Amino acid sequence: MKKIFQSILYTGLAAVMITGCKKDYTNPTAATSAQVLSSAKGLAGVAVGLQRTYAANVAYGLSDANGLTTNETMLLNRGNTSEAQLTDGGNLVDGTNALLGNIWASAGKVIYDANNVIAGAAQVTDKGYASGLIGYATIYKALSMGAQAEFWEKTPDTIGTTATTFSDRMTGYARAVASIDKALAAINANAVSASFLTDVPAGVDIVNTLYALKARYSLFAGNYTAALAAANAVDLTKKSTMNFEAANANPIYASVTSTNNIYQPVDSTLGLPVALAPDLADKRIPFYTLINPTINPRFRLNGFWIGATTPIPIYFPGEMTLIKAEAYARQTVPDLVNGNIELNKVVTKKAANDALGIGADLPPVAPATVAAFLDQVYRNRCIELFLSGLKLEDMRRFARPTAERKRNLFPYPFRERDSNPNTPADPAF
C-alpha cells in the first residue's frame, strides 16, 4: 500500500519520536534543538514543518480512515490492510492498524513541535513575528488535538513523555479552543508581521483560521454560543489552504487519485442514506466527483484532490455558515428563523460566490421542525464538507444510526499501548 510517512528534516532540529516513550535521536553534525528553537528563523523552520507533517500524515489519514468508516468511500484493493480493516469495521479494526497508528503518532509530534515553537516565540524580540509563530503553530496544534479527540475516546494530557493521565475527548476539544484563545490574544496584542508571512508557506490565513477552528471545536464540544460567535468572526470571503508543489505534492492526490489503488467515492450519494441523499441537481456532486461510465469504478475523486499542486482547505466558508445554522437550532429556545436563513445560504449558494468554488445552486428549503432542520444541516454538512475528515464526529453528534458507520471510536495503537502502561481500555465499538 502506498503510504506517505514523510520524515520532516528541520534544519538542525533533532527528530523526536512521539509515542508512549520518549526516544532521543541526535545528529552530532547538526545544531542542537535548543539552538534552533532560540532563533526566530529557526522557530519559523520548525513551524513550516508542522504543515508538512500534518498534511502528509494527519490530514491524509483523517480523510482515508473517516471516509471508509462513514461510507463516503469504498476500498479498491484489499491488499491495503489498514483500509481493509476499516472497511470491515467493528472489532476487525485493532491496534495493529498502521494508518490509525500514524495519525496518533503524527498528531502527537505536531503538538509537541508546536508547543516548542509557541514556547520559543516568547523569547523573540519582534513581537509581531512572535505572534505569527504562535498563531501559525497553534493552527496545526489545534487541528492535531482535534484529530485525536475525534477518533479516540480519551486523549493524552501530556505530549513528549509517557502520559500519566488521559482525559475525555471533549476535554481535548476544550484544550484546542483554549490554545486558540491564547493565540488570538497574542495576535490582538501584536498583529502578525509581514516579515513572518514571507517565511511560511502562502495560503494560510492565520486569524480567520483560528476563529474557524474555534467555531468547529466549540461546536463539537457542544458550546453553541461560542461556536456561533467564532463563526461570525470569520470573513467568509477569504479562504485558508494548505498549498503544495511538485516536490511536496497534495498527499491524497499522490497516494489515492493518481494511483486509483486505495479508495474512490462510493457514488453520487456521497455515502448518505436514501432519505438524505443529495439532489442530483446539486452542483457539489460534480465538484467532488468525476463520472466516467466506461471505467470501474465510475465515480472518481475530483475537487481538492485532482492534482499534485491542488490546495486543500483548512476550513470551509460553507462550514462556518452551517455552524451558525446549527447553533441557532440547538439553543435552549431554538431559533429556526435565523437557522433557516443560514442554512439556505449554503443550499442556494452558487460556486462563483464561494471562496473555494463550492456551490449547491438549489432552491431554498424550509424544514418546519427542529428535527427536520437538523437533518438538513447534517445532510448539507456531509455534502459541503465531503471527505474533510469531519463526518464521523457529525454522525455521533446528530445521533445517526450506528449501522451507518463501521465504528464509533477507534482502538489505541499497539505502539502506544506497548510502551505506555497508562493507555486506556479500547472502546467496545
Coordinates of C-alpha atoms in Angstrom, one line a residue:
M1 CA 0.0 0.0 0.0
K2 CA 1.3 3.4 -1.0
K3 CA 1.5 5.4 2.2
I4 CA 3.1 8.8 2.9
F5 CA 5.3 8.6 6.0
Q6 CA 7.4 11.6 5.2
S7 CA 10.1 12.4 7.7
I8 CA 10.4 16.1 8.2
L9 CA 14.0 17.2 8.4
Y10 CA 14.2 20.6 10.2
T11 CA 17.5 22.4 9.8
G12 CA 19.5 21.4 12.9
L13 CA 16.5 20.1 14.8
A14 CA 16.9 16.6 16.2
A15 CA 13.9 14.3 15.4
V16 CA 11.7 13.3 18.3
M17 CA 9.5 10.1 18.1
I18 CA 6.2 10.8 19.8
T19 CA 4.8 7.6 21.2
G20 CA 4.3 6.3 24.7
C21 CA 8.0 6.6 25.4
K22 CA 10.4 9.4 24.5
K23 CA 13.4 8.4 22.4
D24 CA 16.5 10.5 21.6
Y25 CA 17.7 10.8 18.0
T26 CA 20.6 13.1 17.8
N27 CA 22.7 14.2 14.9
P28 CA 26.3 15.1 16.0
T29 CA 26.9 17.3 12.9
A30 CA 23.7 19.4 13.4
A31 CA 22.8 22.2 15.6
T32 CA 21.0 21.3 18.8
S33 CA 17.3 21.7 19.3
A34 CA 18.0 24.4 21.8
Q35 CA 20.0 26.3 19.2
V36 CA 17.3 26.0 16.6
L37 CA 14.5 27.0 19.0
S38 CA 16.4 30.0 20.2
S39 CA 16.2 32.0 17.0
A40 CA 13.2 33.4 15.1
K41 CA 14.2 31.9 11.8
G42 CA 14.9 28.5 13.5
L43 CA 11.4 28.6 15.0
A44 CA 9.9 29.5 11.6
G45 CA 11.6 26.5 10.1
V46 CA 10.0 24.2 12.7
A47 CA 6.7 25.9 12.1
V48 CA 6.9 25.2 8.4
G49 CA 7.5 21.6 9.1
L50 CA 4.2 21.4 11.1
Q51 CA 2.1 21.9 8.0
R52 CA 4.1 19.3 6.1
T53 CA 3.8 16.7 8.8
Y54 CA 0.1 17.5 9.4
A55 CA -0.9 17.4 5.7
A56 CA 1.1 14.2 4.8
N57 CA 0.1 12.2 7.8
V58 CA -2.8 13.5 9.9
A59 CA -4.9 15.2 7.2
Y60 CA -4.3 12.3 4.8
G61 CA -5.2 9.8 7.5
L62 CA -8.3 11.6 8.6
S63 CA -9.7 11.6 5.1
D64 CA -8.7 8.0 4.5
A65 CA -10.0 6.5 7.7
N66 CA -13.0 8.7 8.1
G67 CA -14.1 8.2 4.5
L68 CA -14.1 4.4 4.7
T69 CA -15.6 4.3 8.2
T70 CA -18.5 6.5 7.3
N71 CA -19.1 5.0 3.8
E72 CA -18.1 8.1 1.9
T73 CA -15.6 6.0 0.0
M74 CA -15.1 2.4 -1.0
L75 CA -11.9 0.3 -0.9
L76 CA -10.5 -0.7 -4.2
N77 CA -7.7 -3.1 -3.2
R78 CA -7.8 -5.3 -0.1
G79 CA -4.1 -5.5 -0.2
N80 CA -4.2 -2.2 1.7
T81 CA -4.5 -3.9 5.0
S82 CA -5.3 -0.9 7.2
E83 CA -8.0 0.2 4.9
A84 CA -9.4 -3.3 4.7
Q85 CA -9.8 -3.3 8.5
L86 CA -11.7 0.0 8.4
T87 CA -13.9 -1.3 5.6
D88 CA -14.8 -4.4 7.6
G89 CA -15.2 -2.3 10.7
G90 CA -16.2 -3.4 14.2
N91 CA -13.7 -5.5 16.2
L92 CA -11.7 -6.2 13.0
V93 CA -10.2 -2.8 13.5
D94 CA -7.5 -3.2 16.1
G95 CA -4.3 -1.7 17.4
T96 CA -2.2 -3.1 14.5
N97 CA -3.8 -0.6 12.1
A98 CA -0.8 1.3 10.7
L99 CA -3.0 4.2 9.3
L100 CA -4.5 4.9 12.7
G101 CA -1.2 4.5 14.4
N102 CA 0.4 7.0 12.1
I103 CA -2.4 9.6 12.8
W104 CA -2.0 9.1 16.5
A105 CA 1.8 9.4 16.5
S106 CA 2.0 12.2 13.9
A107 CA -0.7 14.3 15.7
G108 CA 1.4 13.9 18.9
K109 CA 4.5 15.0 17.0
V110 CA 2.8 18.1 15.6
I111 CA 1.5 19.0 19.1
Y112 CA 5.0 18.5 20.6
D113 CA 6.8 20.6 18.0
A114 CA 4.0 23.3 18.1
N115 CA 4.5 23.6 21.8
N116 CA 8.2 24.2 21.3
V117 CA 7.5 26.9 18.8
I118 CA 5.0 28.6 21.0
A119 CA 7.3 28.5 24.0
G120 CA 10.2 29.7 21.9
A121 CA 8.2 32.6 20.5
A122 CA 8.1 34.2 23.9
Q123 CA 11.8 34.9 23.6
V124 CA 11.5 36.6 20.2
T125 CA 12.0 40.3 20.4
D126 CA 9.9 41.2 17.3
K127 CA 6.5 40.7 18.8
G128 CA 4.7 40.8 15.5
Y129 CA 6.9 37.9 14.3
A130 CA 6.4 36.1 17.6
S131 CA 2.6 36.4 17.3
G132 CA 2.8 35.0 13.8
L133 CA 4.8 32.0 15.2
I134 CA 2.2 31.5 17.9
G135 CA -0.8 31.8 15.6
Y136 CA 0.6 29.6 12.9
A137 CA 1.8 26.8 15.2
T138 CA -1.5 26.9 17.1
I139 CA -3.4 26.2 14.0
Y140 CA -1.7 22.8 13.5
K141 CA -1.6 22.1 17.2
A142 CA -5.4 22.6 17.4
L143 CA -6.0 20.5 14.2
S144 CA -4.0 17.7 15.7
M145 CA -5.7 17.8 19.1
G146 CA -9.0 17.8 17.2
A147 CA -7.9 14.7 15.2
Q148 CA -7.1 12.8 18.3
A149 CA -10.3 13.9 20.0
E150 CA -12.4 12.9 17.0
F151 CA -11.0 9.4 16.7
W152 CA -10.2 8.3 20.2
E153 CA -12.3 8.1 23.4
K154 CA -9.6 9.7 25.5
T155 CA -6.6 11.9 24.7
P156 CA -3.3 12.2 26.5
D157 CA -2.8 15.0 28.9
T158 CA 0.9 15.4 28.1
I159 CA 2.9 15.0 24.9
G160 CA 6.6 14.0 24.7
T161 CA 6.9 11.7 27.7
T162 CA 4.7 8.9 28.9
A163 CA 1.3 10.3 29.7
T164 CA 0.4 9.9 33.3
T165 CA -3.3 10.6 32.7
F166 CA -5.7 10.7 29.8
S167 CA -8.9 12.9 29.6
D168 CA -12.2 12.5 27.9
R169 CA -12.0 13.6 24.3
M170 CA -14.3 16.6 25.0
T171 CA -11.5 17.9 27.1
G172 CA -9.3 17.6 24.1
Y173 CA -11.6 19.9 22.1
A174 CA -11.7 22.3 25.0
R175 CA -7.9 22.4 25.1
A176 CA -7.8 23.1 21.4
V177 CA -10.1 26.0 21.9
A178 CA -8.1 27.3 24.9
S179 CA -4.9 27.2 22.8
I180 CA -6.6 29.1 20.1
D181 CA -7.8 31.8 22.5
K182 CA -4.2 32.3 23.7
A183 CA -3.0 32.7 20.1
L184 CA -5.8 35.2 19.3
A185 CA -4.8 37.2 22.4
A186 CA -1.2 37.3 21.3
I187 CA -2.2 38.5 17.8
N188 CA -4.6 41.1 19.2
A189 CA -1.8 42.4 21.3
N190 CA 0.7 42.5 18.4
A191 CA -0.5 42.0 14.8
V192 CA 1.3 39.4 12.7
S193 CA 4.2 41.0 10.9
A194 CA 4.6 40.9 7.2
S195 CA 8.2 39.5 7.6
F196 CA 6.7 36.4 9.3
L197 CA 4.3 35.8 6.5
T198 CA 7.2 35.7 4.0
D199 CA 8.9 32.9 6.0
V200 CA 6.0 30.5 5.9
P201 CA 4.1 28.9 3.0
A202 CA 1.4 31.0 1.3
G203 CA -2.2 30.1 1.6
V204 CA -2.9 30.1 5.4
D205 CA -5.0 33.0 6.7
I206 CA -3.9 32.8 10.3
V207 CA -6.6 34.9 12.0
N208 CA -9.6 33.6 10.1
T209 CA -8.4 30.0 10.5
L210 CA -8.0 30.4 14.3
Y211 CA -11.6 31.7 14.5
A212 CA -12.8 29.0 12.2
L213 CA -11.2 26.2 14.2
K214 CA -12.6 27.7 17.4
A215 CA -16.0 27.6 15.9
R216 CA -15.5 24.0 14.8
Y217 CA -14.3 22.6 18.0
S218 CA -16.7 24.7 20.2
L219 CA -19.5 23.1 18.1
F220 CA -18.0 19.6 18.6
A221 CA -17.8 20.3 22.4
G222 CA -21.5 21.4 22.5
N223 CA -20.7 25.1 23.2
Y224 CA -23.1 26.6 20.7
T225 CA -22.8 30.2 21.9
A226 CA -19.1 30.2 21.5
A227 CA -19.4 28.4 18.1
L228 CA -21.8 31.0 16.8
A229 CA -19.6 33.9 18.0
A230 CA -16.5 32.4 16.5
A231 CA -18.1 31.6 13.2
N232 CA -19.4 35.1 12.9
A233 CA -15.9 36.4 13.3
V234 CA -14.7 34.5 10.2
D235 CA -14.5 36.6 7.0
L236 CA -16.3 34.3 4.5
T237 CA -14.9 36.0 1.5
K238 CA -11.4 34.6 2.5
K239 CA -10.0 31.1 2.2
S240 CA -7.2 29.4 4.0
T241 CA -5.4 26.4 2.4
M242 CA -2.5 24.1 2.7
N243 CA -0.6 24.7 -0.6
F244 CA 1.5 22.1 -2.3
E245 CA 4.2 21.9 -5.0
A246 CA 5.5 19.1 -7.2
A247 CA 8.3 18.2 -4.7
N248 CA 5.8 18.3 -1.8
A249 CA 2.6 17.1 -3.5
N250 CA -1.0 17.0 -2.3
P251 CA -0.9 13.8 -0.3
I252 CA -4.3 12.5 -1.3
Y253 CA -3.6 13.1 -5.0
A254 CA -0.2 11.4 -4.7
S255 CA -1.4 8.3 -2.8
V256 CA -5.0 8.0 -4.0
T257 CA -6.1 9.9 -7.0
S258 CA -3.0 9.2 -9.1
T259 CA -2.8 5.5 -8.3
N260 CA -6.5 4.5 -8.2
N261 CA -5.4 1.8 -5.8
I262 CA -6.8 2.7 -2.4
Y263 CA -10.3 4.2 -2.4
Q264 CA -12.8 6.2 -4.5
P265 CA -16.2 7.8 -3.8
V266 CA -19.0 5.3 -3.4
D267 CA -21.3 7.1 -5.8
S268 CA -23.4 10.2 -6.2
T269 CA -24.9 9.7 -2.7
L270 CA -21.5 10.6 -1.2
G271 CA -22.3 7.9 1.4
L272 CA -25.6 9.3 2.6
P273 CA -28.7 7.1 3.1
V274 CA -31.5 7.4 0.6
A275 CA -33.6 9.7 2.7
L276 CA -30.8 12.3 2.9
A277 CA -29.0 11.6 -0.4
P278 CA -28.1 14.7 -2.4
D279 CA -30.4 16.1 -5.1
L280 CA -28.9 15.0 -8.4
A281 CA -29.1 18.7 -9.4
D282 CA -26.7 19.6 -6.6
K283 CA -23.6 21.1 -8.2
R284 CA -21.5 19.9 -5.3
I285 CA -21.7 16.3 -6.7
P286 CA -19.7 17.1 -9.9
F287 CA -17.4 19.4 -7.8
Y288 CA -16.3 16.5 -5.6
T289 CA -16.7 13.6 -8.1
L290 CA -15.9 12.8 -11.7
I291 CA -18.0 10.3 -13.5
N292 CA -16.7 8.1 -16.3
P293 CA -19.2 5.4 -17.4
T294 CA -16.5 3.5 -19.3
I295 CA -14.3 2.6 -16.3
N296 CA -14.6 1.0 -13.0
P297 CA -15.3 2.5 -10.5
R298 CA -17.4 5.0 -12.4
F299 CA -17.0 7.7 -9.6
R300 CA -13.6 9.2 -9.1
L301 CA -12.2 11.9 -6.8
N302 CA -12.3 15.5 -8.0
G303 CA -12.3 18.7 -6.1
F304 CA -9.4 19.3 -3.8
W305 CA -7.6 16.0 -4.7
I306 CA -7.4 16.3 -8.5
G307 CA -3.8 17.5 -8.9
A308 CA -0.4 17.4 -7.3
T309 CA -0.5 21.1 -6.5
T310 CA -4.2 21.4 -5.7
P311 CA -4.6 23.2 -2.4
I312 CA -6.6 21.5 0.5
P313 CA -8.7 23.9 2.6
I314 CA -8.2 24.0 6.3
Y315 CA -11.8 25.1 6.9
F316 CA -14.7 25.8 4.6
P317 CA -16.7 29.1 4.4
G318 CA -19.8 26.9 4.0
E319 CA -18.8 25.1 7.2
M320 CA -19.0 28.3 9.1
T321 CA -22.4 29.1 7.7
L322 CA -23.7 25.7 8.7
I323 CA -22.2 26.1 12.1
K324 CA -24.3 29.2 12.5
A325 CA -27.4 27.4 11.3
E326 CA -26.9 24.5 13.7
A327 CA -26.0 26.8 16.6
Y328 CA -29.3 28.7 16.2
A329 CA -31.3 25.5 16.2
R330 CA -29.5 24.0 19.2
Q331 CA -30.1 26.9 21.6
T332 CA -32.3 26.4 24.6
V333 CA -35.1 28.2 22.6
P334 CA -34.4 27.0 19.0
D335 CA -34.3 29.9 16.5
L336 CA -35.3 28.3 13.2
V337 CA -35.9 31.7 11.6
N338 CA -32.3 32.6 11.7
G339 CA -31.3 29.0 11.3
N340 CA -33.1 28.7 8.0
I341 CA -31.6 31.9 6.8
E342 CA -28.1 30.5 7.3
L343 CA -29.0 27.0 6.0
N344 CA -30.3 28.4 2.8
K345 CA -27.2 30.5 2.3
V346 CA -25.5 27.1 1.7
V347 CA -28.4 25.4 -0.2
T348 CA -28.8 28.2 -2.7
K349 CA -25.1 29.3 -2.9
K350 CA -23.5 29.5 -6.3
A351 CA -20.0 28.4 -6.8
A352 CA -19.0 31.8 -8.0
N353 CA -20.0 33.3 -4.6
D354 CA -17.9 30.8 -2.5
A355 CA -14.2 31.4 -1.8
L356 CA -13.5 27.8 -2.5
G357 CA -15.8 27.5 -5.5
I358 CA -18.3 25.2 -3.8
G359 CA -21.9 25.8 -4.6
A360 CA -25.1 23.7 -4.5
D361 CA -27.2 26.1 -6.5
L362 CA -30.5 24.6 -5.4
P363 CA -33.9 26.1 -4.4
P364 CA -34.3 27.0 -0.8
V365 CA -35.6 24.6 1.8
A366 CA -38.0 25.3 4.7
P367 CA -37.9 22.5 7.4
A368 CA -40.5 23.3 9.9
T369 CA -39.4 21.3 12.9
V370 CA -36.1 21.2 14.8
A371 CA -35.6 17.5 13.9
A372 CA -36.2 18.1 10.2
F373 CA -34.0 21.2 10.3
L374 CA -31.1 19.3 11.9
D375 CA -31.5 16.5 9.3
Q376 CA -30.9 19.2 6.6
V377 CA -27.9 20.6 8.4
Y378 CA -26.4 17.1 8.7
R379 CA -27.2 16.4 5.1
N380 CA -25.5 19.6 3.9
R381 CA -22.5 19.2 6.1
C382 CA -21.9 15.8 4.6
I383 CA -22.1 17.2 1.1
E384 CA -20.4 20.5 1.6
L385 CA -17.6 19.0 3.7
F386 CA -17.2 15.7 1.7
L387 CA -14.0 13.8 2.6
S388 CA -12.9 16.6 5.1
G389 CA -12.4 14.0 7.9
L390 CA -15.2 15.5 10.0
K391 CA -18.1 13.2 9.2
L392 CA -17.5 10.6 12.0
E393 CA -17.9 13.3 14.6
D394 CA -21.0 14.6 12.9
M395 CA -22.6 11.1 12.8
R396 CA -22.2 10.9 16.6
R397 CA -23.4 14.5 17.2
F398 CA -26.5 14.0 15.1
A399 CA -27.2 10.6 16.6
R400 CA -27.2 8.8 13.3
P401 CA -27.9 5.0 13.4
T402 CA -24.7 3.1 14.2
A403 CA -25.5 0.9 11.1
E404 CA -24.4 3.9 9.0
R405 CA -20.8 3.7 10.2
K406 CA -18.2 0.9 10.7
R407 CA -17.0 2.1 14.1
N408 CA -17.9 4.8 16.6
L409 CA -14.4 5.3 18.1
F410 CA -11.1 3.6 17.4
P411 CA -8.8 1.3 19.5
Y412 CA -5.5 2.8 20.7
P413 CA -2.4 1.8 18.6
F414 CA -0.4 -1.1 19.9
R415 CA 2.7 1.1 19.5
E416 CA 1.2 3.4 22.3
R417 CA -0.2 0.6 24.4
D418 CA 3.1 -1.5 24.3
S419 CA 5.1 1.5 25.6
N420 CA 2.6 3.3 27.8
P421 CA 1.1 1.4 30.7
N422 CA -1.4 4.3 31.2
T423 CA -3.2 3.7 27.8
P424 CA -6.9 3.5 28.4
A425 CA -9.0 0.4 27.6
D426 CA -10.3 0.3 24.0
P427 CA -13.9 1.3 23.3
A428 CA -16.3 -1.5 22.6
F429 CA -17.3 -0.1 19.2

